[in-house]
Coordinates of N, CA, C and O in Angstrom, one line a residue:
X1 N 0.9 -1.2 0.0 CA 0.0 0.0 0.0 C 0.9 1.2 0.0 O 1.7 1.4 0.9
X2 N 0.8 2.1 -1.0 CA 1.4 3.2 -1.0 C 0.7 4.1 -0.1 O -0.3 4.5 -0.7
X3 N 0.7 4.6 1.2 CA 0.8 5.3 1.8 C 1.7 6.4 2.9 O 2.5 6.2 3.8
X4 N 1.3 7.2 2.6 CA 2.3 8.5 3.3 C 0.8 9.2 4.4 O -0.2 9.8 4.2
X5 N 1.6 8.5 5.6 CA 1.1 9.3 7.1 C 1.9 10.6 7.8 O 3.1 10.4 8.1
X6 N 1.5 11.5 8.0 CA 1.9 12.3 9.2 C 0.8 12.7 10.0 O -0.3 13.2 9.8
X7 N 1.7 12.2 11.9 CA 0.3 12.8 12.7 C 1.1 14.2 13.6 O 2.2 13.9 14.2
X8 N 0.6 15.3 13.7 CA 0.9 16.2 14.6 C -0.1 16.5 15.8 O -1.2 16.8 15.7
X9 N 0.8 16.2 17.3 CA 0.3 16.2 18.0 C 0.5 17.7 18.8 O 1.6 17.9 19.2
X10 N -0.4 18.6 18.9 CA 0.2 19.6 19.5 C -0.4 19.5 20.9 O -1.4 18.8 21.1
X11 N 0.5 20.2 22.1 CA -0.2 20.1 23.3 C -0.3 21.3 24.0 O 0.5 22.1 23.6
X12 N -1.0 21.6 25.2 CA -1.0 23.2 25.8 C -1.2 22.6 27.0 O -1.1 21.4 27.4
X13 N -1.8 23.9 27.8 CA -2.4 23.5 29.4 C -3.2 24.7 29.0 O -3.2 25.2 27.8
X14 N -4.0 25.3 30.3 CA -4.5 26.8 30.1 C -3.6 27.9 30.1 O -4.1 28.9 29.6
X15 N -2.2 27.8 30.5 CA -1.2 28.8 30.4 C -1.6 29.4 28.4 O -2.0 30.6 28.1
X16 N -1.3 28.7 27.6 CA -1.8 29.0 26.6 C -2.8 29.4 25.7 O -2.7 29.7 24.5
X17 N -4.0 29.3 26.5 CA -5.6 29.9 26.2 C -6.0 31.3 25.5 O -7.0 31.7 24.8
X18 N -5.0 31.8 25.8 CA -4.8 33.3 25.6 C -4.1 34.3 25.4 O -3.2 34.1 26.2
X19 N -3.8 35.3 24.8 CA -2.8 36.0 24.4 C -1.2 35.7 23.7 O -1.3 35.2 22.6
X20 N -0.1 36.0 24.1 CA 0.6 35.7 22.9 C 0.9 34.5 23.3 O 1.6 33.9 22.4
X21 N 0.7 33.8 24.4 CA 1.0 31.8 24.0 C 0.1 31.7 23.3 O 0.3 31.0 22.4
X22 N -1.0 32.1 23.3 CA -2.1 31.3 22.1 C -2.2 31.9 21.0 O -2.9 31.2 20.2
X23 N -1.6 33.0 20.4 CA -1.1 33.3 19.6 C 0.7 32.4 18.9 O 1.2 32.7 17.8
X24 N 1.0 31.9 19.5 CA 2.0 31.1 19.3 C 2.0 29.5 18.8 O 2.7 28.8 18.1
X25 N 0.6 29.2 19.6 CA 0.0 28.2 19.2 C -1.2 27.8 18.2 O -1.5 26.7 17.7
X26 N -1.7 29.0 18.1 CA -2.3 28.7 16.7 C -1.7 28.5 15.4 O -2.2 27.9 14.4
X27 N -0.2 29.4 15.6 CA 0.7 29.9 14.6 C 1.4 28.2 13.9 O 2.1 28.0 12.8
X28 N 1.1 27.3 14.8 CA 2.0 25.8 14.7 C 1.2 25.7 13.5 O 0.0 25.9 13.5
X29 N 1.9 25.4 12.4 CA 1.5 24.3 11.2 C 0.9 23.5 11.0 O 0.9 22.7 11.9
X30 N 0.2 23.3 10.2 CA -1.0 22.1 10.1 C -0.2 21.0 9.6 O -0.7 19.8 9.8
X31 N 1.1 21.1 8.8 CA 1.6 20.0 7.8 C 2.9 20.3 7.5 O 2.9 21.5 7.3
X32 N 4.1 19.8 7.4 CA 5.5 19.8 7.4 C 6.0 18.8 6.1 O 5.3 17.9 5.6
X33 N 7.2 19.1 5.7 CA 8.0 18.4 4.9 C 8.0 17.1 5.5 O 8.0 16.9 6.7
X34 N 7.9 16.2 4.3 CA 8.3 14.3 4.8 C 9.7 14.4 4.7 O 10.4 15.1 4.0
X35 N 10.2 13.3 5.8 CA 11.5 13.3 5.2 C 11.2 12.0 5.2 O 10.1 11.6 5.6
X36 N 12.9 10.9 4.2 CA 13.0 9.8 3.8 C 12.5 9.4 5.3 O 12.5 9.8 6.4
X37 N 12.2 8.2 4.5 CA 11.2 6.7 5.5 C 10.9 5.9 5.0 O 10.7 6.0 3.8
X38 N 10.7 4.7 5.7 CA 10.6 3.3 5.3 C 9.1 3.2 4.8 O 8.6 4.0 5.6
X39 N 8.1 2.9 4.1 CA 6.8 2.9 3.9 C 5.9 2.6 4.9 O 4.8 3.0 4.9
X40 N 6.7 1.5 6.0 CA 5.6 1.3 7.0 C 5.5 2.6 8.4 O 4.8 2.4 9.4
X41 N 5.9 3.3 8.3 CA 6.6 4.6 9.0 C 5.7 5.5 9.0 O 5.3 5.8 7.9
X42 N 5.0 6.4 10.5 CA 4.5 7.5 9.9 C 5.5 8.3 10.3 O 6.5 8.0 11.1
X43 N 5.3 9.8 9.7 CA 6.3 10.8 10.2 C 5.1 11.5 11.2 O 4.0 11.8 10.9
X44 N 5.9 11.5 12.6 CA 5.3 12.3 13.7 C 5.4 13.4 14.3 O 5.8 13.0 15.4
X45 N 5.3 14.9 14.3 CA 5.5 15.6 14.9 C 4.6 15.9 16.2 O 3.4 16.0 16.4
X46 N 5.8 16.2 17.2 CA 5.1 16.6 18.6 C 5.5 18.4 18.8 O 6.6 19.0 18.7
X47 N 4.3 18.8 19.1 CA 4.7 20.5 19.5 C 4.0 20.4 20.9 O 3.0 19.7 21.1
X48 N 4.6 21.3 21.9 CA 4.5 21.1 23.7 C 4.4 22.9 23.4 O 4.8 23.5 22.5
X49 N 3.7 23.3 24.6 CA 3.7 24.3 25.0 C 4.9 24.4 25.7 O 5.5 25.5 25.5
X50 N 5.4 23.4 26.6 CA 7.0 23.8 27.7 C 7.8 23.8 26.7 O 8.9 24.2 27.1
X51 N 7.7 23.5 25.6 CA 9.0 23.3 24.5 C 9.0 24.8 23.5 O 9.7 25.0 22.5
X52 N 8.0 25.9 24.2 CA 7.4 27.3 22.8 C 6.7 26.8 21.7 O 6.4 27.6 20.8
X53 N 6.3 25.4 21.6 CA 5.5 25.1 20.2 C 6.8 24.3 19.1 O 6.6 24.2 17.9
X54 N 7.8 24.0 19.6 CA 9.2 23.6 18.7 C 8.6 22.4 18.4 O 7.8 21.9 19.2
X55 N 8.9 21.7 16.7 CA 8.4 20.7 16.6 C 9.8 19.6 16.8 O 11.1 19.7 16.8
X56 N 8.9 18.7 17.0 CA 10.0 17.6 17.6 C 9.5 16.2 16.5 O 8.4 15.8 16.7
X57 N 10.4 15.6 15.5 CA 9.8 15.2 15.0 C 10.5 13.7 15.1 O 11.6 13.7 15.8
X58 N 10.0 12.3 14.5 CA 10.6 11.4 14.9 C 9.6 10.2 13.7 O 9.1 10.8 12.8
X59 N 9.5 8.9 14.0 CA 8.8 8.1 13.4 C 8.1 7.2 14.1 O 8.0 7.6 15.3
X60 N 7.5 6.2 13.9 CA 6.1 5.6 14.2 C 5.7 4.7 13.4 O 5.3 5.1 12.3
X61 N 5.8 3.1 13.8 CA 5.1 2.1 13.0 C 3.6 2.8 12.7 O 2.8 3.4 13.4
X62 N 3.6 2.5 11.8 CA 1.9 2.8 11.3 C 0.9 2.2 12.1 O -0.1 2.8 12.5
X63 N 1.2 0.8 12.2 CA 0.5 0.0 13.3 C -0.1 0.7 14.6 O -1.3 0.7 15.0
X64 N 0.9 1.3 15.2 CA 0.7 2.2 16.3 C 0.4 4.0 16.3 O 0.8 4.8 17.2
X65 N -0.3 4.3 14.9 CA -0.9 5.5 14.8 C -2.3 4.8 14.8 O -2.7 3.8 14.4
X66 N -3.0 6.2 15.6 CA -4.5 6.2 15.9 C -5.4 6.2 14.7 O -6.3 7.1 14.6
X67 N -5.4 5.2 13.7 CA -6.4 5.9 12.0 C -6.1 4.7 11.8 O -5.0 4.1 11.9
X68 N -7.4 4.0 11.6 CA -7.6 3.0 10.3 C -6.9 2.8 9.1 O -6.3 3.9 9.1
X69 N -6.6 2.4 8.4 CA -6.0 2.5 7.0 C -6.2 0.9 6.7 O -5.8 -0.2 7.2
X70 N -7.2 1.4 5.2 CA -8.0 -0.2 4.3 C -8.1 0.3 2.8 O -8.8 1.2 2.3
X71 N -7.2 -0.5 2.1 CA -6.9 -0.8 1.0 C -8.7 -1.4 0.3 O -9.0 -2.6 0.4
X72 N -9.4 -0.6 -0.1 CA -11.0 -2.0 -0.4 C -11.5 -1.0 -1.9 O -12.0 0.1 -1.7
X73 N -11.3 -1.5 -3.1 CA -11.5 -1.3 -4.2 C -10.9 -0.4 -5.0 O -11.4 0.2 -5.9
X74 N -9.2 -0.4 -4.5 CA -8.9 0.5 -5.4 C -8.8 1.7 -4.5 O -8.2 2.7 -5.0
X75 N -9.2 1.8 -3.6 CA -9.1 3.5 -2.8 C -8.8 2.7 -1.8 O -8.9 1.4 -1.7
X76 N -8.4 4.0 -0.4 CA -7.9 3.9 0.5 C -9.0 4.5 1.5 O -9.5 5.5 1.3
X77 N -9.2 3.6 2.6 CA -10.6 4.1 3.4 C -9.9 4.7 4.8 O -9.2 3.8 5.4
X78 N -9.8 6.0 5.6 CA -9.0 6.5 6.2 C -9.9 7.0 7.5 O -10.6 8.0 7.4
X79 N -9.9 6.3 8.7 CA -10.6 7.1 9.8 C -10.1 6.8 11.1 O -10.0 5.8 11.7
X80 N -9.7 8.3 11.3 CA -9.1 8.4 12.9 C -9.5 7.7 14.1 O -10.7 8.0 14.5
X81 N -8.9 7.0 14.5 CA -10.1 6.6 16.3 C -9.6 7.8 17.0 O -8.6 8.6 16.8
X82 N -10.9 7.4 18.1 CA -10.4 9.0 18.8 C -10.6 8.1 20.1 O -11.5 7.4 20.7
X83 N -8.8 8.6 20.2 CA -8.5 7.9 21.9 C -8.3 9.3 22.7 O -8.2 10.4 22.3
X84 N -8.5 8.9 24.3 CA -9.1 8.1 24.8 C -10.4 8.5 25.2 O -10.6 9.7 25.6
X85 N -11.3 7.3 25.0 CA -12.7 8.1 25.3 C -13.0 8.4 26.2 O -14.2 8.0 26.3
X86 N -12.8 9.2 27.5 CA -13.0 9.9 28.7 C -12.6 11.2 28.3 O -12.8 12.0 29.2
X87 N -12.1 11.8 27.2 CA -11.6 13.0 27.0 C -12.7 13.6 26.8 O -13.6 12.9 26.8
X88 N -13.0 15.3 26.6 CA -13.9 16.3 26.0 C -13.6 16.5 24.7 O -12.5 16.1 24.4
X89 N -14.4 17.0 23.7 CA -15.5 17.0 23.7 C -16.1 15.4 23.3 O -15.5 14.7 22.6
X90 N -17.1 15.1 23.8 CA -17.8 13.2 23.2 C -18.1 13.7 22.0 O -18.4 14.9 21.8
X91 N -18.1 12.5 21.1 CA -18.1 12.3 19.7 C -19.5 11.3 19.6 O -19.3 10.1 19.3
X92 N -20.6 11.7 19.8 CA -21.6 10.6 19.5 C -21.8 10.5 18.5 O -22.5 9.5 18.4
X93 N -21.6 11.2 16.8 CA -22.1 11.0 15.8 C -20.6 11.7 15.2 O -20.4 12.9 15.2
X94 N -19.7 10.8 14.8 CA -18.5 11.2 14.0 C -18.8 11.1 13.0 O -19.8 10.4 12.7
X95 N -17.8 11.7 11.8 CA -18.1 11.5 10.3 C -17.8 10.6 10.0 O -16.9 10.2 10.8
X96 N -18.1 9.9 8.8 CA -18.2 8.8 8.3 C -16.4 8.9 7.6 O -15.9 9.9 7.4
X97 N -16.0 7.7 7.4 CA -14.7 7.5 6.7 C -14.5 7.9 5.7 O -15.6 8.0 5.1
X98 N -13.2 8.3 4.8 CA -13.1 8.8 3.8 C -12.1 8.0 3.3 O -11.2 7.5 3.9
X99 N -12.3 8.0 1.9 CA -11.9 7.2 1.2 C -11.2 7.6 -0.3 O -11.9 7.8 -1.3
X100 N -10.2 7.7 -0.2 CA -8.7 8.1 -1.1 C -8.8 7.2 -2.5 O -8.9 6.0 -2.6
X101 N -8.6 8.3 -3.6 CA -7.9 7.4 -5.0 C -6.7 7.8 -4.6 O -6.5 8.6 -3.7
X102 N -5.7 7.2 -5.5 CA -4.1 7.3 -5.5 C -4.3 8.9 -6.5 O -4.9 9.3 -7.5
X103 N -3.3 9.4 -5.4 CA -3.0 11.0 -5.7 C -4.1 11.9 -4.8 O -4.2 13.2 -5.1
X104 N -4.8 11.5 -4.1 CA -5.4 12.3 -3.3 C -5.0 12.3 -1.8 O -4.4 11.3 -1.5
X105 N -5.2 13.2 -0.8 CA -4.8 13.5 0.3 C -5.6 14.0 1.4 O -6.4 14.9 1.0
X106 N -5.7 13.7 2.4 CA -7.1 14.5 3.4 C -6.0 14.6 5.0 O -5.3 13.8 5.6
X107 N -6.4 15.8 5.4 CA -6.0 16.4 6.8 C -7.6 16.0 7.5 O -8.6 16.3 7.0
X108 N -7.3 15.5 8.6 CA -8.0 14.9 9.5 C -7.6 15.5 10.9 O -6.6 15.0 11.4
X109 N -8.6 16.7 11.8 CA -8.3 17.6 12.8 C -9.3 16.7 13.9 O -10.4 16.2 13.8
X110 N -8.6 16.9 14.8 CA -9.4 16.6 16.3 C -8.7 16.8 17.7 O -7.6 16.3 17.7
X111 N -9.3 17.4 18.8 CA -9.2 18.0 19.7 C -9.2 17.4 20.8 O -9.6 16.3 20.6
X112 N -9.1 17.7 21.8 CA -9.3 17.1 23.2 C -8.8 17.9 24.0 O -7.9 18.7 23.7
X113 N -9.7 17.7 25.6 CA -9.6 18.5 26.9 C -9.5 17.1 27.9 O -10.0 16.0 27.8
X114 N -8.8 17.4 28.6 CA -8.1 16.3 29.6 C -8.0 17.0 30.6 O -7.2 17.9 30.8
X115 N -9.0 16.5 31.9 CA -8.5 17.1 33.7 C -7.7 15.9 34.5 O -8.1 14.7 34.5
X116 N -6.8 16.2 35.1 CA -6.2 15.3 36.0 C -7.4 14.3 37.1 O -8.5 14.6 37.6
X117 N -6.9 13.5 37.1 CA -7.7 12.3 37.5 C -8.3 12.9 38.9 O -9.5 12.8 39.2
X118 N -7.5 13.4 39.7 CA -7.8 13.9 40.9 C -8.8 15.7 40.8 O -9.8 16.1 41.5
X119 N -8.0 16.3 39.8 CA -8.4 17.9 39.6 C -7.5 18.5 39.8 O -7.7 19.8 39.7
X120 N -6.2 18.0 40.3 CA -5.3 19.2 41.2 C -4.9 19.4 39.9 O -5.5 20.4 39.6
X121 N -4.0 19.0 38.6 CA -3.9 20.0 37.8 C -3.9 20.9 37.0 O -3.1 21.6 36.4
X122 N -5.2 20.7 37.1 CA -6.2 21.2 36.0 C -6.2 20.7 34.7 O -5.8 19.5 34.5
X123 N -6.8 21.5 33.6 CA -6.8 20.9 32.2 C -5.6 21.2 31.7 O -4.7 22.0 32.1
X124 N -5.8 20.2 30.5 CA -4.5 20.0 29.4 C -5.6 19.4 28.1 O -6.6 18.7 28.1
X125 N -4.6 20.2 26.8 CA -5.5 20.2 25.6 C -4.0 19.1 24.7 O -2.8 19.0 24.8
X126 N -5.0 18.7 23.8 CA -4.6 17.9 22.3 C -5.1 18.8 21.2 O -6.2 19.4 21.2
X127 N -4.2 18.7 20.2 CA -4.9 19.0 18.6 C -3.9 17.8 17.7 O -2.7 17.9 17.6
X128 N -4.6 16.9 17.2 CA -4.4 15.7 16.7 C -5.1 16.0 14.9 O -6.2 15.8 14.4
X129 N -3.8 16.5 14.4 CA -3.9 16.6 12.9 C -3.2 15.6 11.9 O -1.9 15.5 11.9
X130 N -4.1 14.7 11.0 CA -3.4 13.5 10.6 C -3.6 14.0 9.2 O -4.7 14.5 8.7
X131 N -2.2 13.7 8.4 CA -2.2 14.3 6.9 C -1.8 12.9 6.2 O -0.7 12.3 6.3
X132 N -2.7 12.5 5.7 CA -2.9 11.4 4.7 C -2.6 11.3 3.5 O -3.6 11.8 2.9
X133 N -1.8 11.0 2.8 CA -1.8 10.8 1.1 C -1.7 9.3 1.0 O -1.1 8.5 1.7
X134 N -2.7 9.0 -0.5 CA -2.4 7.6 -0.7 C -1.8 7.9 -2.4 O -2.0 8.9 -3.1
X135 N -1.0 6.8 -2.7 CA -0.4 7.2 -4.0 C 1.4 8.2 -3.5 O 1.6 8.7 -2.4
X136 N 2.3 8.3 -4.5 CA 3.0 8.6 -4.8 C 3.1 10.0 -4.6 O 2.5 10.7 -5.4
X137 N 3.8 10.5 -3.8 CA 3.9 12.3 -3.3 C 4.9 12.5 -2.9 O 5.5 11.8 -2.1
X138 N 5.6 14.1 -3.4 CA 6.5 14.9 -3.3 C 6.8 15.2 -1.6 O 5.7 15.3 -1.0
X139 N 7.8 15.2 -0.8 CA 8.2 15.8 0.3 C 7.4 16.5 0.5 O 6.8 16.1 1.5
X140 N 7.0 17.4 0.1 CA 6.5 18.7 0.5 C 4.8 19.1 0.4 O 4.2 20.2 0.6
X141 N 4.3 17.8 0.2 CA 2.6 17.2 -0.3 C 1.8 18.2 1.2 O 0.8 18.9 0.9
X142 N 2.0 18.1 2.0 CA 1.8 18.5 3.3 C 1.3 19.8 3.6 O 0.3 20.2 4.3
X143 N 2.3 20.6 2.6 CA 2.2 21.8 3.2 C 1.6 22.9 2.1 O 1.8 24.1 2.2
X144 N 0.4 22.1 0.7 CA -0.3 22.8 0.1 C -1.9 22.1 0.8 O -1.9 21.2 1.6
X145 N -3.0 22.8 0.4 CA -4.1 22.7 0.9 C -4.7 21.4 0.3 O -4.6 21.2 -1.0
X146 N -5.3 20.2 1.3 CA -5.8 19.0 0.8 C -6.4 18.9 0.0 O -6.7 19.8 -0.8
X147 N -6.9 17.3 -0.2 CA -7.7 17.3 -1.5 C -9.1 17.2 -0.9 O -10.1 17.3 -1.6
X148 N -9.3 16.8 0.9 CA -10.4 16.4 1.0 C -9.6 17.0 2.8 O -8.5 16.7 3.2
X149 N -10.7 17.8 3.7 CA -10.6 18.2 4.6 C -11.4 17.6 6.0 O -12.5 17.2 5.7
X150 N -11.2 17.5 6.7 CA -12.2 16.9 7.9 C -11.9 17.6 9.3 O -11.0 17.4 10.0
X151 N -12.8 18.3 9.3 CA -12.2 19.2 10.7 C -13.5 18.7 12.1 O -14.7 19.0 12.1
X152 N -12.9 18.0 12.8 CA -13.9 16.8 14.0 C -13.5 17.8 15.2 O -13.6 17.3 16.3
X153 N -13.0 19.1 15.1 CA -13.1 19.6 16.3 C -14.0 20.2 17.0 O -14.9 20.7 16.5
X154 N -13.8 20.1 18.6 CA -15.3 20.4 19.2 C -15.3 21.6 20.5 O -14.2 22.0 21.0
X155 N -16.2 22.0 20.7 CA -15.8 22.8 21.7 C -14.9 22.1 23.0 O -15.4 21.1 23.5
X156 N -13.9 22.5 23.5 CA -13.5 21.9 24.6 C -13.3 23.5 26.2 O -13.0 23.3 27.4
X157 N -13.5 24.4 25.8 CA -14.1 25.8 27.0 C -12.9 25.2 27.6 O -12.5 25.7 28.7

């Protein structure tokens, strides 16, 4: 299966909610250059709030990224799970899967709010952006506008 994965995980706390940290973190990238990799490989970037938003990037059996991937007529059928289910916002009616010819691409967004088990330290947020191409693509596939968008984000306050 010709596929090219990247997932970006960005993360904050409330220090970032507002003003120029949250101006810093809106500013993070939706999509980055591929570098060489093995096919079964996704390319992963991590951006942290304690890090200023620096991306940190590394690899990942595909196996162990959060998204479906099914090869069924010729297209490529692509849908995120959304771990873990105790997070905000609930997803009772997600969108249905999407499904790739070779040369097409879809960014797939989704969010999460996380309180400490106890409460003492308050919230912590996710933005879980997965950039998909099936078929044969340039390094740089990422960082023009998809061929198919899915934005599953929810209010998280």
């Amino acid at each position: 299966m010709d596929v090219t994965v990247q997932w970006i995980r960005t993360s904050w706390t409330k220090e970032s909610r507002g003003g120029k940290a949250a101006a810093r973190r809106n500013a993070v990238p939706v999509g980055f250059r591929i570098p060489d990799m093995p096919p079964s490989v996704a390319h992963v970037v991590r951006l942290h709030e304690r890090d200023g938003f620096a991306p940190c990037d590394g690899q990942e059996d595909l196996r162990k990224v959060d998204v479906q991937l099914r090869k069924d007529d010729g297209r490529l059928r692509v849908l995120p799970r959304v771990q873990p289910l105790f997070a905000i916002p609930p997803r009772p009616r997600r969108p249905p899967a999407v499904r790739l010819v070779p040369g097409q691409w879809v960014r797939w967004q989704l969010n999460y709010r996380f309180s400490s088990a106890a409460g003492v330290r308050g919230w912590s947020y996710w933005l879980d952006t997965f950039n998909i191409a099936y078929g044969p693509v340039e390094a740089d596939v990422f960082l023009s506008p998809p061929t198919m968008l899915v934005d599953e984000r929810g209010p998280v306050r």
